[in-house]
Coordinates of C-alpha atoms and ligand atoms in Angstrom, one line a residue:
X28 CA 53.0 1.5 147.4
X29 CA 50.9 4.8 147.4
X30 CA 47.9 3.8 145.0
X31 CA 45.5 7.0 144.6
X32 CA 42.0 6.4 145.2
X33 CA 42.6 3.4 147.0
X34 CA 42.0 2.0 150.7
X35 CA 44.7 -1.3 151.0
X36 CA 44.6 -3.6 153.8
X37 CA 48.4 -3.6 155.3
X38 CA 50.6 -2.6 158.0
X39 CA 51.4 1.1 157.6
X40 CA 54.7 1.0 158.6
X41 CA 55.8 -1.6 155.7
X42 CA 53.4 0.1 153.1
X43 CA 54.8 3.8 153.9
X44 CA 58.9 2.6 154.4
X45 CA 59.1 1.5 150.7
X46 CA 60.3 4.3 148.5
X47 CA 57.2 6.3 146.6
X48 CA 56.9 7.8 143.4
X49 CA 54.0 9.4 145.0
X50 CA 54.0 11.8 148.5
X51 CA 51.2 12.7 150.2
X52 CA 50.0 16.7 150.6
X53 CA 48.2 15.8 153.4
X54 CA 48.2 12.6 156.2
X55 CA 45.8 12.6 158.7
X56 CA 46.5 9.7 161.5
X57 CA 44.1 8.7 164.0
X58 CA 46.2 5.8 165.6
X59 CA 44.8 3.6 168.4
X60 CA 45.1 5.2 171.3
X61 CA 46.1 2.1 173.5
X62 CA 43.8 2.0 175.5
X63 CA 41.9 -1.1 174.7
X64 CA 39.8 -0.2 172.4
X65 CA 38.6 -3.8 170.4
X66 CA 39.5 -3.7 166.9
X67 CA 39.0 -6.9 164.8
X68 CA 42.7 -7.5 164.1
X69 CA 44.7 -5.2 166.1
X70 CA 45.2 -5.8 170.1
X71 CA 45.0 -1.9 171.4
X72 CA 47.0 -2.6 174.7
X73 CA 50.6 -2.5 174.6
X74 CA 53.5 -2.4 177.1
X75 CA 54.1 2.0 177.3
X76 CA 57.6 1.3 175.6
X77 CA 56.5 -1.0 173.0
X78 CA 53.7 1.8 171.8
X79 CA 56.4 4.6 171.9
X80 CA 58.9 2.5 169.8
X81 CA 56.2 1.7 167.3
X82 CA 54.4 5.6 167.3
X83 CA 58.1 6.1 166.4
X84 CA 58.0 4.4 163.6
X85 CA 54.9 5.3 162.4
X86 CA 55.6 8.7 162.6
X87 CA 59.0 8.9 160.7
X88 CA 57.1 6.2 158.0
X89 CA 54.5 9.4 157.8
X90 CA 57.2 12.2 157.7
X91 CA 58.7 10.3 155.0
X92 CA 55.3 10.0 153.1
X93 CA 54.6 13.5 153.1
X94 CA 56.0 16.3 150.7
X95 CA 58.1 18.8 151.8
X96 CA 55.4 21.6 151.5
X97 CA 52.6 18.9 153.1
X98 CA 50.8 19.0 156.3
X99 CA 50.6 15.9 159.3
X100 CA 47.7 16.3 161.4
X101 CA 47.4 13.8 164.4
X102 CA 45.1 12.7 166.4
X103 CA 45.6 11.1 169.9
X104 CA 44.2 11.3 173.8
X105 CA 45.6 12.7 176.9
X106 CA 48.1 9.4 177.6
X107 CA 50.2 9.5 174.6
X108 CA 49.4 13.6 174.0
X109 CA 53.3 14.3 175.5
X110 CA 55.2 11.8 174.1
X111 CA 53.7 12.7 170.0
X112 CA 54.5 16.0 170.9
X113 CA 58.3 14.7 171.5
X114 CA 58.4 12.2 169.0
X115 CA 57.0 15.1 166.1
X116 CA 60.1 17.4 167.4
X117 CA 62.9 14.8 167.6
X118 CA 61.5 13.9 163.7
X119 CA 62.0 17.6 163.2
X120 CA 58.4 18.5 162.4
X121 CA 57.0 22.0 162.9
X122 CA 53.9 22.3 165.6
X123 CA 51.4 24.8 163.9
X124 CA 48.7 24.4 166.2
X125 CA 47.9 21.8 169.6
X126 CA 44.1 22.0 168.7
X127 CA 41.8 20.5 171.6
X128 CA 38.9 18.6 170.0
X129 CA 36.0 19.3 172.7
X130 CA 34.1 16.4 172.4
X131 CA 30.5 17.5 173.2
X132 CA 28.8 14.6 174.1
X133 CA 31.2 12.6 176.0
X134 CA 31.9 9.6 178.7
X135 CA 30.1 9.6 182.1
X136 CA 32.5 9.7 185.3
X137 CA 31.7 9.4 189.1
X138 CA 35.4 9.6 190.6
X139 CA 36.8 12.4 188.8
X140 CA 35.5 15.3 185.6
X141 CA 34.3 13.2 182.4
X142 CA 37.1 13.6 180.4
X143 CA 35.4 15.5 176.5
X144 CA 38.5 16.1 174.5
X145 CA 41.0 14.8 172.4
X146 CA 44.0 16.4 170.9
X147 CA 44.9 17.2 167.2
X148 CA 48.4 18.0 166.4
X149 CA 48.8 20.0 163.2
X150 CA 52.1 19.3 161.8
X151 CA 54.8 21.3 159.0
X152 CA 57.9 20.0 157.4
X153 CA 58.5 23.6 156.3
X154 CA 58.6 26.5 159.0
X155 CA 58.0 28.4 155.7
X156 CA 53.9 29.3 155.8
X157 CA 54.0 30.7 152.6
X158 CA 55.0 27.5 151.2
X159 CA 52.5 25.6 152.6
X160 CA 48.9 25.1 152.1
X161 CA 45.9 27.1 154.4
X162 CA 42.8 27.5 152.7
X163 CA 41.4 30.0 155.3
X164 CA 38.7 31.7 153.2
X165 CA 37.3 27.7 153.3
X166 CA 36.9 27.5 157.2
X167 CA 35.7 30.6 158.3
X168 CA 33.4 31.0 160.9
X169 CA 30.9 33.8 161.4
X170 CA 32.8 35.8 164.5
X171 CA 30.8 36.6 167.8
X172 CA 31.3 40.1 167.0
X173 CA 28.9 39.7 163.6
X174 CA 26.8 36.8 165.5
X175 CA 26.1 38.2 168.9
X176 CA 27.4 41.7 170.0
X177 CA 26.5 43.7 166.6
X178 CA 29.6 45.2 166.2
X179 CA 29.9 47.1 162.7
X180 CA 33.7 46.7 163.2
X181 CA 32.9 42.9 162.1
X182 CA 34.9 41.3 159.3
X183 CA 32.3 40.3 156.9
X184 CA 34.0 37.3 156.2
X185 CA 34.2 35.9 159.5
X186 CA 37.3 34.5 161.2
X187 CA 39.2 31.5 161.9
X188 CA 38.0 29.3 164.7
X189 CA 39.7 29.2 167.2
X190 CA 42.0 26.0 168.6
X191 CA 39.9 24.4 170.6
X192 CA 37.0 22.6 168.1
X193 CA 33.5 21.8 169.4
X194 CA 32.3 19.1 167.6
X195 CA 29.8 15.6 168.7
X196 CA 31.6 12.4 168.7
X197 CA 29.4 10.0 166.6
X198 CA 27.4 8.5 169.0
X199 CA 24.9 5.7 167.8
X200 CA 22.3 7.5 167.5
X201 CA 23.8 9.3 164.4
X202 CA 23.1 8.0 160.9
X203 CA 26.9 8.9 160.0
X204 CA 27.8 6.1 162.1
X205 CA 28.5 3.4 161.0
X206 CA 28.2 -0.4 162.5
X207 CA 31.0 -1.8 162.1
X208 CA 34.3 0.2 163.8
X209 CA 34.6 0.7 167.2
X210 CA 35.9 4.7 166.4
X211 CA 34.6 6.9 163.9
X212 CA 35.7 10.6 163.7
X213 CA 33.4 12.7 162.8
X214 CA 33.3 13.8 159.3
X215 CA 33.4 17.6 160.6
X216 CA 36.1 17.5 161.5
X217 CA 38.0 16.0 158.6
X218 CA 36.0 18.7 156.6
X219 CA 37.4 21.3 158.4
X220 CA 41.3 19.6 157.8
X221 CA 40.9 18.8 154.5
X222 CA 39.3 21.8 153.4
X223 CA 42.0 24.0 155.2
X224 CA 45.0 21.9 154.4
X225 CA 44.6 20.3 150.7
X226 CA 43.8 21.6 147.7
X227 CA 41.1 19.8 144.9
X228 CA 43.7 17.4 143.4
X229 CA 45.9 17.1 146.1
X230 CA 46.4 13.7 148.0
X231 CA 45.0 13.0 151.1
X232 CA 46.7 9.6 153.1
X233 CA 45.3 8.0 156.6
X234 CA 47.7 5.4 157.3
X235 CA 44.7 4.1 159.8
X236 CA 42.0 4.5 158.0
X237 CA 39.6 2.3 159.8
X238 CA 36.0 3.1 159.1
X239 CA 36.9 5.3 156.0
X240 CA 36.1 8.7 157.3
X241 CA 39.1 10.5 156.1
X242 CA 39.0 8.8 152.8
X243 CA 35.0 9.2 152.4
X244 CA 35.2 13.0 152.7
X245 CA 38.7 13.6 150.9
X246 CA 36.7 12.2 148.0
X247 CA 33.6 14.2 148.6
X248 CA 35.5 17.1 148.1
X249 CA 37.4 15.8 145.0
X250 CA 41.1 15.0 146.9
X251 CA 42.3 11.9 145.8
X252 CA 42.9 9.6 148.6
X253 CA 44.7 6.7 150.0
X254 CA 44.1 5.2 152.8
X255 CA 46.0 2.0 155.0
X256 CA 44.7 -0.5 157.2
X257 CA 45.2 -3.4 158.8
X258 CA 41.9 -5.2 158.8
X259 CA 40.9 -6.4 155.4
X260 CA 37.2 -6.3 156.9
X261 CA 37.6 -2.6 157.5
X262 CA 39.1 -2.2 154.1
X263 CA 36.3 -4.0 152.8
X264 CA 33.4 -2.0 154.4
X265 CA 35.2 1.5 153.7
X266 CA 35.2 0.8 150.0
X267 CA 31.8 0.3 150.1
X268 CA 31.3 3.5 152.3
X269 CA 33.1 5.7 150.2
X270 CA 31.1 3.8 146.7
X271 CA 28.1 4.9 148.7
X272 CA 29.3 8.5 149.8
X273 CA 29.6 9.0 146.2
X274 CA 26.2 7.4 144.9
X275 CA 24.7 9.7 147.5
X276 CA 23.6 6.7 149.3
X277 CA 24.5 7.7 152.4
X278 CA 22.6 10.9 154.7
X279 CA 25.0 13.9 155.5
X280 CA 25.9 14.1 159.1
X281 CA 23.7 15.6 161.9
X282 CA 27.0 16.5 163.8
X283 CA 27.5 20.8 164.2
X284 CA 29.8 23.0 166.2
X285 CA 27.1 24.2 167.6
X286 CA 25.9 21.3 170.0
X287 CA 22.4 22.3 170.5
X288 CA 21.9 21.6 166.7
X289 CA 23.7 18.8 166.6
X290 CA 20.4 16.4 167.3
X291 CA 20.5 12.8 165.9
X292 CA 17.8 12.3 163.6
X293 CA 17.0 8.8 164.9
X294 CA 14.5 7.9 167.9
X295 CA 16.6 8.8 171.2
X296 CA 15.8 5.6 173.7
X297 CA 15.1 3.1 171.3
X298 CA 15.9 -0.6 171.8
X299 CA 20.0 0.1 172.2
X300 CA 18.6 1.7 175.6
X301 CA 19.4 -0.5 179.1
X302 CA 16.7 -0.5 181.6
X303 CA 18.3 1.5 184.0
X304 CA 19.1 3.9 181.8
X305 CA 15.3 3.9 180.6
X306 CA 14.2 4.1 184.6
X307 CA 16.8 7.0 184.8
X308 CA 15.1 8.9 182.3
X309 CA 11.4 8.5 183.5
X310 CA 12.7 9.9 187.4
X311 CA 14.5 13.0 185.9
X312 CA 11.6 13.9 183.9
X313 CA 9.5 13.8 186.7
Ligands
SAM25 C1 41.5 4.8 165.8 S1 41.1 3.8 164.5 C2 41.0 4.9 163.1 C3 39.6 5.4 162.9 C4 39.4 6.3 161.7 N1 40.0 7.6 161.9 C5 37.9 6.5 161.4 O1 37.4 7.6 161.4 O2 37.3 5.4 161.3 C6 42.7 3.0 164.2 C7 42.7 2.0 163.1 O3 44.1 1.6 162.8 C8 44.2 0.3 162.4 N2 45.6 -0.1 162.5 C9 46.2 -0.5 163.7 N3 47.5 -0.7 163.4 C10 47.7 -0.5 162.1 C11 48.9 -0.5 161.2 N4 50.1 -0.9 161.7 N5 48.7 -0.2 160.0 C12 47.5 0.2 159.5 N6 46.4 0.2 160.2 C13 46.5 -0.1 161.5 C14 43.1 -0.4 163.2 O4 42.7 -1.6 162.6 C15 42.0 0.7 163.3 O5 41.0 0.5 162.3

């Protein structure tokens, strides 16, 4: 059962199938990507038809979560990008946007281009847009025309970013991370969701909610929340995350869109450093 407020530790799938008094105005799922990522209860490599069947079934537990005027965003990485895509259109969901997440600091690769994105998939019931929910005076962005080319033909107010998002991933050197979760999204870019897609009030849902994100920042900007997962350790240390969000026990992100200022605040090289990575270092700066 939908409990607002709450993080619960269960399967998703059972939780979401039961009939709710309560629908959700926004879900945001970050499932595992199967792709062996190590999670303390859940084994992140299945058969490919064994992960379709179940992203099936996660997906219509969602759709049946979500009121008819909500929004379903989605995250996922270039293996499964396809079938979601499918899977939303046989549920009968409408596609609003195929945003790329540019991840700017990103994986290392010697036999092909380091792959720095993931995909968001912003999700309707309702083709109506009027019906629906976009804060866009909340996400603006200053435009290149008023940052860079001086252009008095500038809207004052800025524009909407565009679909492709440049935001760090929350590398370790960040004190947004956290210690315990093997994949953290950035709280950026639940911001920018959240802000654009609920309302103060509404209900925001992460059927996976792992190391809290999306619940920690619904709640920081006064949603109510729920979120599901299937590790009560998780459950456990998200509570306390989002407790601590709210004490103002924990320091805001260092993560920007603009990479440059997106510096951790921690000592770069310390002890989490290998030696060849330290040697590395000392040649190039040579
Ligand atoms: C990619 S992580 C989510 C990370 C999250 N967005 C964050 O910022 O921390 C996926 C999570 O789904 C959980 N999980 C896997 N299967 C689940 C299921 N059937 N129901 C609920 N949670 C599940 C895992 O334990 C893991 O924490």
């Amino acid at each position: 059962m939908i409990e607002p407020n709450k993080i619960i530790t269960g399967d998703c799938i059972k939780v979401l199938s039961k009939p709710q008094k309560t629908q959700a105005d926004l879900i945001f799922a970050d499932p595992p990507f199967n792709i062996g990522f190590k999670y303390d209860v859940y084994e992140d490599r299945k058969a490919y038809d064994d992960y379709y069947a179940w992203t099936e079934k996660w997906m219509a537990a969602c759709a049946g979560a979500l009121k008819d005027n909500g929004s379903m965003w989605i995250a996922i990485g270039d293996e499964y990008a396809a079938e979601i895509r499918v899977i939303g259109r046989k549920l009968g969901l409408n596609l609003r946007n195929w945003v790329i997440w540019h991840y700017t600091f990103g994986q290392a690769a010697q036999t092909k281009f380091a792959r720095s994105h993931a995909h968001l998939f912003y999700w309707t019931k309702t083709t109506d847009h009027k019906a629906i929910t976009f804060n866009d005076m909340d996400v603006r962005i200053p435009s290149a025309r008023q940052t860079t080319y001086g252009d008095a033909r500038a809207n004052p107010k800025g524009k909407l970013p565009d679909d492709v998002w440049s935001f760090s991933r929350v590398c370790g050197t960040f004190h947004e991370r956290v210690k315990w979760h093997p994949c953290q999204m950035p709280e950026k870019v639940l911001e920018r969701i959240i802000k654009v897609s609920s309302n103060p009030g509404d209900l925001v849902m992460d059927p996976f909610s792992g190391s809290g994100t999306t619940c920690a920042v619904a709640a920081q900007l006064e949603r109510n929340y729920f979120g599901i997962d299937l590790s009560k350790n998780y459950v456990k240390h998200s509570t306390q995350r989002i407790a601590d969000t709210l004490a103002g026990n924990r320091r805001g992100t260092e993560i920007s869109e603009n990479p440059e200022l997106s510096r951790p605040q921690r000592k770069v090289g310390g002890s989490g450093q290998s030696k060849k990575a330290k040697k590395l270092r000392k040649q190039t700066a040579k």
